[in-house]
Coordinates of C-alpha atoms in Angstrom, one line a residue:
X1 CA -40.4 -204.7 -57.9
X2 CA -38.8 -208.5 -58.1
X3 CA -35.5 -208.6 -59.5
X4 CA -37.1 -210.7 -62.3
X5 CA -39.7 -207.9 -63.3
X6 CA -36.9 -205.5 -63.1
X7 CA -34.5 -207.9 -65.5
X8 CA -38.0 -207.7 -67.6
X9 CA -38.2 -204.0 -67.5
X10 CA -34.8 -203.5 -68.6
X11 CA -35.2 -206.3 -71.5
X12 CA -38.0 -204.2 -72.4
X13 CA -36.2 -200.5 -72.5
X14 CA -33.5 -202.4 -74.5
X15 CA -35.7 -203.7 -77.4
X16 CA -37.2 -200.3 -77.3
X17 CA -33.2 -198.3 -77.5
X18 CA -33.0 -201.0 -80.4
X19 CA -36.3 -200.6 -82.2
X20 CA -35.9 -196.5 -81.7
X21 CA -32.3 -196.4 -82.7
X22 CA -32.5 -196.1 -86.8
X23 CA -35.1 -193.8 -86.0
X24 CA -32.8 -191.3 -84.2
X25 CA -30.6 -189.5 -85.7
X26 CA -27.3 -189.2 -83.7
X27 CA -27.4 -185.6 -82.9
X28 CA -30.6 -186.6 -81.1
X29 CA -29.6 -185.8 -77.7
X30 CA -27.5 -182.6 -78.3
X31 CA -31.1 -181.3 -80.1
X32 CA -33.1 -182.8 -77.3
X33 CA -30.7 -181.2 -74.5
X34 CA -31.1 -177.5 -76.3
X35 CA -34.8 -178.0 -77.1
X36 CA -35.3 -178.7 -73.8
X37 CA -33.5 -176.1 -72.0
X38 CA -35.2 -173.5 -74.5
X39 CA -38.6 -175.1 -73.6
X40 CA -37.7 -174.8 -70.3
X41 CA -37.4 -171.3 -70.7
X42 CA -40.1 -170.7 -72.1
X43 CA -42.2 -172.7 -69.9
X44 CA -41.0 -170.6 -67.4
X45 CA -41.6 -167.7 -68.9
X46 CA -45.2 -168.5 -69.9
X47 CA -46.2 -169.7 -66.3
X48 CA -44.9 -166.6 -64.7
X49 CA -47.1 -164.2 -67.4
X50 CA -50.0 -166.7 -66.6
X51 CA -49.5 -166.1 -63.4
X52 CA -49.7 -162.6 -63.5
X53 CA -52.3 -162.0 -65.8
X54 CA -54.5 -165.0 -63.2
X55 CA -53.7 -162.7 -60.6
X56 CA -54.3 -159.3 -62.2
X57 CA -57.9 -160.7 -63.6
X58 CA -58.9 -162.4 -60.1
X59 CA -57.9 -158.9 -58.6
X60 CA -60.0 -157.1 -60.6
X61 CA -63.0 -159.5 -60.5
X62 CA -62.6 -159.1 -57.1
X63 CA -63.1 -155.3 -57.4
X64 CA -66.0 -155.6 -59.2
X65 CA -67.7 -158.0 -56.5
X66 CA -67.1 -155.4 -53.4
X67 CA -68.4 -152.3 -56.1
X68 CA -71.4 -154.4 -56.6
X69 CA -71.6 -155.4 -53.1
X70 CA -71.5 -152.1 -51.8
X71 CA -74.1 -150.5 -54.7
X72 CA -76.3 -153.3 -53.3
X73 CA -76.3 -152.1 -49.6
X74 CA -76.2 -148.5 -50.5
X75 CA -79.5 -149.2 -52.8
X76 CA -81.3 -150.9 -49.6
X77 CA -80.3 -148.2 -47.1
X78 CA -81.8 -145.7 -49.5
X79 CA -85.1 -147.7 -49.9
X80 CA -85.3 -148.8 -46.2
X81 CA -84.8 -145.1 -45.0
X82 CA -88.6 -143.7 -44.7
X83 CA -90.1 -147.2 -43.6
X84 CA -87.5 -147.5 -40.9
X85 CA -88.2 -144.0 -40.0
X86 CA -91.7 -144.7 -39.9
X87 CA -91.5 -148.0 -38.2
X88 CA -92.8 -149.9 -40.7
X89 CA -91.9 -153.1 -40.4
X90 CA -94.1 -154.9 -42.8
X91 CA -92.5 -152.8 -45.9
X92 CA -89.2 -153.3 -44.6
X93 CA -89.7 -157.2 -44.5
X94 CA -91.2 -157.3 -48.3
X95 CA -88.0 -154.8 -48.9
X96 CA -85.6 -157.5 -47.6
X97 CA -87.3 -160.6 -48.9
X98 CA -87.6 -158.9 -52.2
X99 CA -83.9 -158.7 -52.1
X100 CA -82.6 -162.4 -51.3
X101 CA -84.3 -163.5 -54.2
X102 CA -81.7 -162.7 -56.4
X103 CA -79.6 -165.7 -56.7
X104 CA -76.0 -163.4 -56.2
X105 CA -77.6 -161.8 -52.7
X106 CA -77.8 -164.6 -49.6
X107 CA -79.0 -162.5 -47.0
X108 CA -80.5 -159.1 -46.2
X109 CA -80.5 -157.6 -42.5
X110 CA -81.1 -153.8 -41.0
X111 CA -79.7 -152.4 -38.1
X112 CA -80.8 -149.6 -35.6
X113 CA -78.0 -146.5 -35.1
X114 CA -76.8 -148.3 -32.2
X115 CA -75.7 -151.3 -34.0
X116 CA -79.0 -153.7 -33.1
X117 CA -80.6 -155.9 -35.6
X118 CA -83.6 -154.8 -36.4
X119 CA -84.6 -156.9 -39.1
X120 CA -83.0 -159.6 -41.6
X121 CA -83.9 -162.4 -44.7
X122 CA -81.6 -165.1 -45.3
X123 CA -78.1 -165.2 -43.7
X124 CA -76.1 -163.2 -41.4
X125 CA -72.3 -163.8 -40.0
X126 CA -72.8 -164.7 -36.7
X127 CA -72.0 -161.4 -34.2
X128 CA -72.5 -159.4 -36.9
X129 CA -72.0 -155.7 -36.2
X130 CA -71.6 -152.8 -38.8
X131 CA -69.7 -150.1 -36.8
X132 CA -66.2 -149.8 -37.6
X133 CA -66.2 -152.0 -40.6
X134 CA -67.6 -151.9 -44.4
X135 CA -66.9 -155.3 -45.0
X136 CA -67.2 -159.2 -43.5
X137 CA -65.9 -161.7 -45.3
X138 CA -67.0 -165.0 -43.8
X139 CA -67.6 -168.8 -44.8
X140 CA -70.9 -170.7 -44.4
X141 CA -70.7 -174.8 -45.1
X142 CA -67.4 -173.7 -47.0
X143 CA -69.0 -171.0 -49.2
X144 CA -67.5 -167.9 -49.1
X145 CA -69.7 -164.8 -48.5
X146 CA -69.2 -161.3 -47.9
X147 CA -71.4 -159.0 -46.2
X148 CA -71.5 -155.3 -47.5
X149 CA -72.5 -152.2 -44.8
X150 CA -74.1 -149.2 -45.5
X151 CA -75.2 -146.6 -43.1
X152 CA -78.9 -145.1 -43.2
X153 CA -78.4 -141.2 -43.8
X154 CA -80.9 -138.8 -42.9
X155 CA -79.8 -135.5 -43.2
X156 CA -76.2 -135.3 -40.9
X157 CA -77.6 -138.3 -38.9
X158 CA -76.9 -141.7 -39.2
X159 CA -80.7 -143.6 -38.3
X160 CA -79.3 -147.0 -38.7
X161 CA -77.5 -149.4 -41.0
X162 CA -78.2 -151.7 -44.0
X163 CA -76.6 -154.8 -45.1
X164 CA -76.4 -157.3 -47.8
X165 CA -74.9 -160.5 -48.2
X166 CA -73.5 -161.7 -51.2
X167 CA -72.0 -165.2 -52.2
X168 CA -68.8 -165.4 -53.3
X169 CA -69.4 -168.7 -55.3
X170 CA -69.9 -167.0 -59.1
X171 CA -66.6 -165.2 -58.7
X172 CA -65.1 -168.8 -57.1
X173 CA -66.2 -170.0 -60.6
X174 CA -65.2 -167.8 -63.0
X175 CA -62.1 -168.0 -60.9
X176 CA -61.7 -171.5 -61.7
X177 CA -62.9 -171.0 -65.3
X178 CA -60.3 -168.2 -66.3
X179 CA -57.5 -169.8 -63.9
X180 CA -58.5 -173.5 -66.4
X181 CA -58.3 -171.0 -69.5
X182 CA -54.9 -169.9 -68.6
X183 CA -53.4 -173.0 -68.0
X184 CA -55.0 -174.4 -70.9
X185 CA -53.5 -172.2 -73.0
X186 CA -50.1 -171.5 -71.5
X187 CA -49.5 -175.7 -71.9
X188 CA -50.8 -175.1 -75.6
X189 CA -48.3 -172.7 -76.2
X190 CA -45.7 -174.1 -74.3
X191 CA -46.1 -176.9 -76.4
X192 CA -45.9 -175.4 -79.4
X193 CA -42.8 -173.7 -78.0
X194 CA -41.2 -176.7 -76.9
X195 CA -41.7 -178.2 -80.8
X196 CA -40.7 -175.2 -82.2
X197 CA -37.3 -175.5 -79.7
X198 CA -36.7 -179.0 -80.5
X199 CA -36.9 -178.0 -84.3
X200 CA -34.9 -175.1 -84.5
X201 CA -32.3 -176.9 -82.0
X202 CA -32.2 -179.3 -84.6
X203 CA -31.2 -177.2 -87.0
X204 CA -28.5 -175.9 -85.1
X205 CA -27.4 -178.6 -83.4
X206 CA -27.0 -180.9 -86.7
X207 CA -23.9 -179.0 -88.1
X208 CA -22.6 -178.4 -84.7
X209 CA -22.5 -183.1 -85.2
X210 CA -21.4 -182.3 -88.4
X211 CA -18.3 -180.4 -87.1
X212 CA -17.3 -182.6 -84.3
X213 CA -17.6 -185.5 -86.9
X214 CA -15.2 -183.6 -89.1
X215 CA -12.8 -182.5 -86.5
X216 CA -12.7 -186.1 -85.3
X217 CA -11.9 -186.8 -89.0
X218 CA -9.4 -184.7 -88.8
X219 CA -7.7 -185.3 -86.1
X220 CA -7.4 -189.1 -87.1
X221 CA -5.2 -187.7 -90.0
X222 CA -8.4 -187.8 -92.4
X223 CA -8.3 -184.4 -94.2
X224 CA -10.8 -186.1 -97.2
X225 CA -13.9 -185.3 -95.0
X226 CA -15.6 -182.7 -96.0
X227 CA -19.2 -181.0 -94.6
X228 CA -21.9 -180.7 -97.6
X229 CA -24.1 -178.2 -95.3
X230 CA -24.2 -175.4 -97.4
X231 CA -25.9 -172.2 -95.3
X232 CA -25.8 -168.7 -95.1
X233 CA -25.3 -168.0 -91.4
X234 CA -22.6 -167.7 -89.6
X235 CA -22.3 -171.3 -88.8
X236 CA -22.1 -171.8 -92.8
X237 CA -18.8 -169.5 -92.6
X238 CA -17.5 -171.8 -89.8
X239 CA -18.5 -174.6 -92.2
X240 CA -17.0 -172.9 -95.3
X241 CA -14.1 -172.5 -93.3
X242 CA -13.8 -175.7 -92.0
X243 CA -13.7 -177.2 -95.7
X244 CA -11.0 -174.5 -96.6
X245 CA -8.7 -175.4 -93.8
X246 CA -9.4 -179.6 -94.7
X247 CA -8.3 -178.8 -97.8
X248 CA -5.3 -176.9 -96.9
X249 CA -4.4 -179.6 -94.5
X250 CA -5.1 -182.2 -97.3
X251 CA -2.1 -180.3 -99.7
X252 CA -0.3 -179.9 -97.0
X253 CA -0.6 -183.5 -96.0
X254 CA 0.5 -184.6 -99.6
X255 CA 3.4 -182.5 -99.7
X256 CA 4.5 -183.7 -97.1
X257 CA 4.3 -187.2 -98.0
X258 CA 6.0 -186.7 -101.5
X259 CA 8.8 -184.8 -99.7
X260 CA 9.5 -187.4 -96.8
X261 CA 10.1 -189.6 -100.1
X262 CA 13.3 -186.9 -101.3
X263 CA 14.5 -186.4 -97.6
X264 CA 14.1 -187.6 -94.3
X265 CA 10.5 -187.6 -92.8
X266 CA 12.2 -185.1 -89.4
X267 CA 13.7 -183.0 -92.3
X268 CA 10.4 -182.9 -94.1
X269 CA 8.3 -182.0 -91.0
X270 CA 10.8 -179.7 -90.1
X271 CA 10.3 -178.2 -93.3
X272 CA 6.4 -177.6 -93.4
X273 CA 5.8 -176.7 -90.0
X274 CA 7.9 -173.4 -90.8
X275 CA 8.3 -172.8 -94.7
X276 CA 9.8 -169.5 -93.7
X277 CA 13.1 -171.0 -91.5
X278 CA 13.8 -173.3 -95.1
X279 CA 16.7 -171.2 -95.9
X280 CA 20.5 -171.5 -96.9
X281 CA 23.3 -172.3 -93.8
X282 CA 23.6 -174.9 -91.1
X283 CA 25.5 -176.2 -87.7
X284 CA 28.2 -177.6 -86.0
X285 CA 26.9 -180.8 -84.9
X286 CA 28.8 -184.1 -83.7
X287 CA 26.9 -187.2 -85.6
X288 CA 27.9 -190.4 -87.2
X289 CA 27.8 -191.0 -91.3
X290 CA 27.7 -194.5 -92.9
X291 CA 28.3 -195.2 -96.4
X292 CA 27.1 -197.9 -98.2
X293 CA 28.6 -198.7 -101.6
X294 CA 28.3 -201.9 -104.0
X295 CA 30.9 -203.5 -105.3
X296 CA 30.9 -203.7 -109.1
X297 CA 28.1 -201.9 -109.9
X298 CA 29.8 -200.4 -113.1
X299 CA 31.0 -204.1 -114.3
X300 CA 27.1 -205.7 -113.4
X301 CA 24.9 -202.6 -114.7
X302 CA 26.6 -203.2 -118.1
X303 CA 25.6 -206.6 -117.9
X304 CA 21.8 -205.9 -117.2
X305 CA 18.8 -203.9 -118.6
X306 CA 18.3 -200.4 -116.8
X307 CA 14.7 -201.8 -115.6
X308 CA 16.1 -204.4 -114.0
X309 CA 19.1 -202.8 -112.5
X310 CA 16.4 -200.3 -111.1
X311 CA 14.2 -203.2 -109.6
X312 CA 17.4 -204.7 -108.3
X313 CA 18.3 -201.4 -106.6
X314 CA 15.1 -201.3 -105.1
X315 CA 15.2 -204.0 -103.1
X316 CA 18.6 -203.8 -101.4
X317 CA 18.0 -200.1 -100.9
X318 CA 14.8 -201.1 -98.9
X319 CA 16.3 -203.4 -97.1
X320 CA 19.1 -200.4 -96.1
X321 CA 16.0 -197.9 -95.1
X322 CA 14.7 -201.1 -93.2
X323 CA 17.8 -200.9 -90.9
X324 CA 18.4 -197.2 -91.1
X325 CA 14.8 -196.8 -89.2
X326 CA 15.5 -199.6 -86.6
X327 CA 18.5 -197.5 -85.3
X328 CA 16.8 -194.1 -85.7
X329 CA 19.0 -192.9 -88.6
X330 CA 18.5 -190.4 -91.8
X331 CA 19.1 -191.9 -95.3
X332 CA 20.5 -188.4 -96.2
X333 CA 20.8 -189.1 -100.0
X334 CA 21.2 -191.9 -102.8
X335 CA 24.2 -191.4 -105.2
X336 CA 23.8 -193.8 -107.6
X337 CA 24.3 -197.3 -106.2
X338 CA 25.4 -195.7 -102.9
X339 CA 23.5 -195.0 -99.6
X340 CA 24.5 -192.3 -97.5
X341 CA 23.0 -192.4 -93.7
X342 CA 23.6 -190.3 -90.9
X343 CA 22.6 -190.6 -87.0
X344 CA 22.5 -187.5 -84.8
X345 CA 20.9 -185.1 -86.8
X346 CA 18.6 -183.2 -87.5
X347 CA 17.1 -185.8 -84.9
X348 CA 19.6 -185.5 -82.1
X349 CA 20.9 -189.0 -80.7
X350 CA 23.2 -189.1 -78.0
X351 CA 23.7 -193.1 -78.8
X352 CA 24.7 -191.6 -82.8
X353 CA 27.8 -193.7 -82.8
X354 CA 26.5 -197.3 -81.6
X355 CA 23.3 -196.7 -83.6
X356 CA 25.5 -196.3 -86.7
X357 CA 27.5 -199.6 -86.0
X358 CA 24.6 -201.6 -85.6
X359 CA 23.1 -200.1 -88.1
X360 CA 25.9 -201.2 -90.6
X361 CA 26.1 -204.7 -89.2
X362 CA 22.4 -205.1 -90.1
X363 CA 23.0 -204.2 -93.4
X364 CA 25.5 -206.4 -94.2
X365 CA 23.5 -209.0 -92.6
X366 CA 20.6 -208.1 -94.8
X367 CA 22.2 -208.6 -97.9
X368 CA 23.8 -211.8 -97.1
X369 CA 20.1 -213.1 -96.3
X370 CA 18.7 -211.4 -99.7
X371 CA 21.7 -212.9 -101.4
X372 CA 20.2 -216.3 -100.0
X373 CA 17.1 -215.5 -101.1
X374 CA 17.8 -214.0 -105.0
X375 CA 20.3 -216.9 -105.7
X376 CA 17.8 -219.3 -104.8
X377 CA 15.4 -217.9 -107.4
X378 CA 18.3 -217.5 -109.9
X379 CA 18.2 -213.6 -109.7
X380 CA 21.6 -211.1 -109.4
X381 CA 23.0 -210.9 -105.9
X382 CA 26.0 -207.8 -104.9
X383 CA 27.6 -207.2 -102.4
X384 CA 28.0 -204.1 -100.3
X385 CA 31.2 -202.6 -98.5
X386 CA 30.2 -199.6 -95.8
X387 CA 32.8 -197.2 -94.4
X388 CA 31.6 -195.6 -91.3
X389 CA 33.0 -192.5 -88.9
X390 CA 32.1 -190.1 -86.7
X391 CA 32.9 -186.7 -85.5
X392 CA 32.4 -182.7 -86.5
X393 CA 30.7 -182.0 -89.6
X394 CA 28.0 -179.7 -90.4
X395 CA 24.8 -179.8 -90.6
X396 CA 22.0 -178.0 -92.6
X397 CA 20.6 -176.5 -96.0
X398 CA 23.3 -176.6 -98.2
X399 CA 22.7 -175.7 -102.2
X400 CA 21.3 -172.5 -103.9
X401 CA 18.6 -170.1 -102.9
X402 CA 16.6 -171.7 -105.3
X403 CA 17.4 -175.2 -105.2
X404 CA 19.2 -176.8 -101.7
X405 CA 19.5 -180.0 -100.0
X406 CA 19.5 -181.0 -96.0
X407 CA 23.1 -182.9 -95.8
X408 CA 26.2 -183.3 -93.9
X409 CA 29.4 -182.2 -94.9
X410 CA 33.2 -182.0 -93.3
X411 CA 36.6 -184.3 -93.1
X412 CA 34.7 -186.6 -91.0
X413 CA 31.9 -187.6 -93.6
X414 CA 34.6 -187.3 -96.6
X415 CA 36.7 -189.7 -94.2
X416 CA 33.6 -192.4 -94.2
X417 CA 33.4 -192.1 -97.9
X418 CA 37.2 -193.0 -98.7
X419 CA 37.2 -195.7 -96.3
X420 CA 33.8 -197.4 -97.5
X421 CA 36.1 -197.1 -101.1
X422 CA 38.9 -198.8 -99.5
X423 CA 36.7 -201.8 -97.8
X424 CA 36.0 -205.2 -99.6
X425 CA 32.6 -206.8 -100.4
X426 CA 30.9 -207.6 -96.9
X427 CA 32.9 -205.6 -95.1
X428 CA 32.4 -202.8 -92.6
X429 CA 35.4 -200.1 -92.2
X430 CA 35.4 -197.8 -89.1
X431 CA 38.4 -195.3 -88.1
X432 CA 40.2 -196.6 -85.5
X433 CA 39.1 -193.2 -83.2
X434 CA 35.9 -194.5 -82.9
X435 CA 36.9 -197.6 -80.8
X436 CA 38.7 -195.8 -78.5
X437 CA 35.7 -195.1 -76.5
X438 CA 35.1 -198.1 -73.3
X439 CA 31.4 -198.1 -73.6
X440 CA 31.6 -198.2 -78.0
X441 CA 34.5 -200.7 -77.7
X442 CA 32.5 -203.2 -75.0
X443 CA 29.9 -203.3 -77.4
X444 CA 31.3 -204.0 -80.5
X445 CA 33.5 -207.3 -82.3
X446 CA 36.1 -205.7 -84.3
X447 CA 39.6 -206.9 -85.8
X448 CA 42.0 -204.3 -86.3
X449 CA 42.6 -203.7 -90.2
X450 CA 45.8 -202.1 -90.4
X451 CA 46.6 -198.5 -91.6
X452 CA 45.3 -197.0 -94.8
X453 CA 47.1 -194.5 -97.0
X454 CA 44.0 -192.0 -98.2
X455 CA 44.5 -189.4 -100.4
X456 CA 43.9 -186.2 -99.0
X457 CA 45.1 -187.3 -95.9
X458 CA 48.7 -187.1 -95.3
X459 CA 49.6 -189.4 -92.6
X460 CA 47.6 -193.3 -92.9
X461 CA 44.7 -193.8 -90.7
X462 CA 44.5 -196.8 -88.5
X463 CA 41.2 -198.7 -89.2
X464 CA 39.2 -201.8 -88.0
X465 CA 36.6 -204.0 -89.3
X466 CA 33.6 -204.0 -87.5
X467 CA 32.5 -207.8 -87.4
X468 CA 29.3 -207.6 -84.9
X469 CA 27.9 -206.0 -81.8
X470 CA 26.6 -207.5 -78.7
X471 CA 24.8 -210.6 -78.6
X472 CA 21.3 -208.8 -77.1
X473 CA 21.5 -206.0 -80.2
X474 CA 21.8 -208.7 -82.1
X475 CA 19.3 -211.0 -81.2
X476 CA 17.0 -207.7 -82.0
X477 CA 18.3 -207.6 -85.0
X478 CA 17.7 -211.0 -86.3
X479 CA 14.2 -210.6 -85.4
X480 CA 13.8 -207.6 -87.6
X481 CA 15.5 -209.0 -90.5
X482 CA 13.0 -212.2 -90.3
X483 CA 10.0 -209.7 -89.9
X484 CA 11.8 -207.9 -93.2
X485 CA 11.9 -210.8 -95.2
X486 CA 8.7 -212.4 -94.1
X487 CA 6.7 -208.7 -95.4
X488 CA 9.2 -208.8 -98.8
X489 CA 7.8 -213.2 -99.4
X490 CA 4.6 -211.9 -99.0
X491 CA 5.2 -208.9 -101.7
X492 CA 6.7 -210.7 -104.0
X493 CA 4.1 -213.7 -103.7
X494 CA 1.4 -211.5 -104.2
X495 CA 3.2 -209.6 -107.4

């Protein structure tokens, strides 16, 4: 074959796949892979019976042949007895003649006690000799014959011997004929077997589709699917328990959703992948907490309708999740007009502290750029002041047995909270303990702010003001808040 008639064949088999393809369902070739395996089987099967019932029938035709042979030779050494005694040749030769007419017998011959042909009609194997064997089994022009011996009895003497020749074609036909019947019918049934496998593959390998499909579902996070096969097998109970577990998973899937919007999506997960480990108590952990309080919100919510002041709260507070989820941190609750964010926990960070301080420069970099933004469309801007620290607090489900919350608590978080009261608009306040640390300190623009006198504290705490971080986290940054404002344009556009 060319290259070009093989292009050609191959254009061809495509066209076919194509024309074929709405025909076939897609479980096609699982179906066709069982079917034929069982037909296989059963092909199998069916040819080894065949064979064995060819076999057993040839044998016993064969049987039959040699009885009828040898009743054949016995009958003409029982007739040829007193003419051979009497040397009558003439009565012997009608005897013999009379005997190859039949259309089954080929040949006719008679022997003398010593083994010497006396007489024959028709054929006889060549050295033919009937001491020491019954039988002959020869071929003449590629017909097989057998010739039958009999010995010629008189009294306790044996006066010579008889034999008969007898062609082999009839049983060489029905030979053929029952060896065509078998196979005949062994490919008829095979075939029906091999539809009936293919159907009842089908059938079994449709939900078999049906369940990959689902689990594929599934596994894409797709817990709507569901399997409308109803049976009453045991692949229905798989079924009925596949759709039981989707919908599990599909409660499941929405509780979880709803709760990641009350607490942290780690907390939430946390939560639902052991509902049994949600109890009261918590941990020493060392993790970084960053307030994030407007200034005036008291004064400018009296000034403005709740709906609005909501709307307005909405948008800055996205703005802070925006940030808090760049630099892997936990909104862990919002009081009022306040954000309160931790890093380190329950995810642990070992970079808590530097993710906190960036995380704080980008939302005060936020707001400015919303501030932009809602002044430019006549709206209400605020400003935000942020106290951050870091240290030992603990960690866990604090609360009730029957109502709790996931927070922080400790000197170090109350700390954070006093000094984000103490900070002006635009302004981020960090204990002066946390800059103490080389790698924190070679990352971060601050200007010392003097001492603070906080109440429950009872000597003042040195603070800075956090102006910046490096140039590279903040070239990061920038890009983040552009990709934030861009998506919040194209929100407000489209309300």
């Amino acid at each position: 074959m060319t290259e070009k008639q093989g292009q050609q064949a191959a254009s061809k088999r495509t066209r076919l796949g194509e024309w074929l393809a709405p025909y076939v369902p897609e479980y096609f070739p699982v179906a066709w892979k069982m079917g034929l395996s069982i037909s296989l089987l059963l092909l199998c099967g069916m040819t080894i019976l065949g064979s064995l019932l060819l076999n057993t029938q040839l044998t016993h035709m064969r049987e039959q042949a040699d009885s009828f042979g040898s009743a054949i030779a016995v009958q003409l050494a029982n007739t040829a007895r007193e003419p051979l005694l009497a040397e009558d040749t003439f009565l012997l030769k009608v005897q013999l003649n009379n005997l190859t007419r039949s259309d089954s017998v080929r040949g006719a011959a008679l022997f003398d006690r010593n083994g010497n042909l006396v007489d024959k009609a028709g054929i006889l194997p060549l050295a033919a000799s009937p001491l020491g064997q019954p039988t002959k089994r020869w071929t003449l022009a590629g017909e097989p014959i057998t010739t039958y011996f009999a010995p010629i009895e008189v009294g306790d003497m044996t006066a010579g011997f008889a034999a008969a020749s007898l062609s082999e074609r009839p049983i060489m036909a029905a030979r053929r004929e029952v060896r065509d019947t078998m196979i005949t019918a062994t490919l008829i049934m095979s075939l029906i077997a091999i539809i009936a496998a293919f159907l009842i593959s089908r059938r079994l390998a449709r939900p078999i589709h049906d369940l990959l499909a689902a689990t594929s579902a599934m596994r894409k996070g797709d817990f709507n699917y569901r399997i409308e096969d109803r049976r009453n097998d045991e692949i229905g109970g798989l079924i009925e328990a596949y759709n039981s577990m989707a919908h599990g998973m599909l409660e499941k899937d929405q509780v979880e959703r709803v709760l990641q919007r009350f607490v942290s999506p780690s907390v939430a997960r946390n939560m639902m992948a052991d509902l049994d480990q949600v109890q009261l108590g918590g941990r020493d952990v060392k993790a970084t907490v960053v307030f994030a309080d407007i200034v005036g919100f008291t004064r400018l919510s009296e000034t403005m309708a709740p709906d609005a002041v909501a709307k307005m709260l909405n948008v800055y507070f996205d703005a802070i999740t925006t940030a808090t989820t760049f630099y892997r941190g936990t909104i862990d609750k919002y009081m009022g007009d306040c954000a309160m964010i931790v890093f380190g926990v329950p995810e642990k960070d070992d970079e808590h502290l530097f993710h906190g301080l960036c995380c704080a420069v980008m939302i005060q970099r936020l707001v400015t750029r919303l501030n932009e933004c809602r002044h430019s469309r006549g709206q209400t801007t605020v400003e935000f002041r942020i106290g951050i620290n870091s240290g030992d607090m603990l960690a866990g489900n604090l609360g009730s047995r029957d109502r709790m919350q996931y927070t922080v608590v400790g000197d170090a978080v109350n700390l954070a909270s006093r000094l984000s009261n103490m900070a002006s608009g635009g302004e981020i306040i960090a204990a002066a303990p946390l800059l103490s640390n080389p790698n924190i300190a070679s990352r971060v623009r601050a200007t010392e702010y003097g001492s603070m006198r906080i109440r429950g504290k009872s000597e003042p705490v040195s603070t800075f003001r956090v102006d910046g971080v490096h140039a590279l986290s903040e070239t990061l940054m920038e890009q983040r808040i552009a990709q934030f404002l861009v998506k919040l344009n194209g929100e407000q556009q489209r309300a």
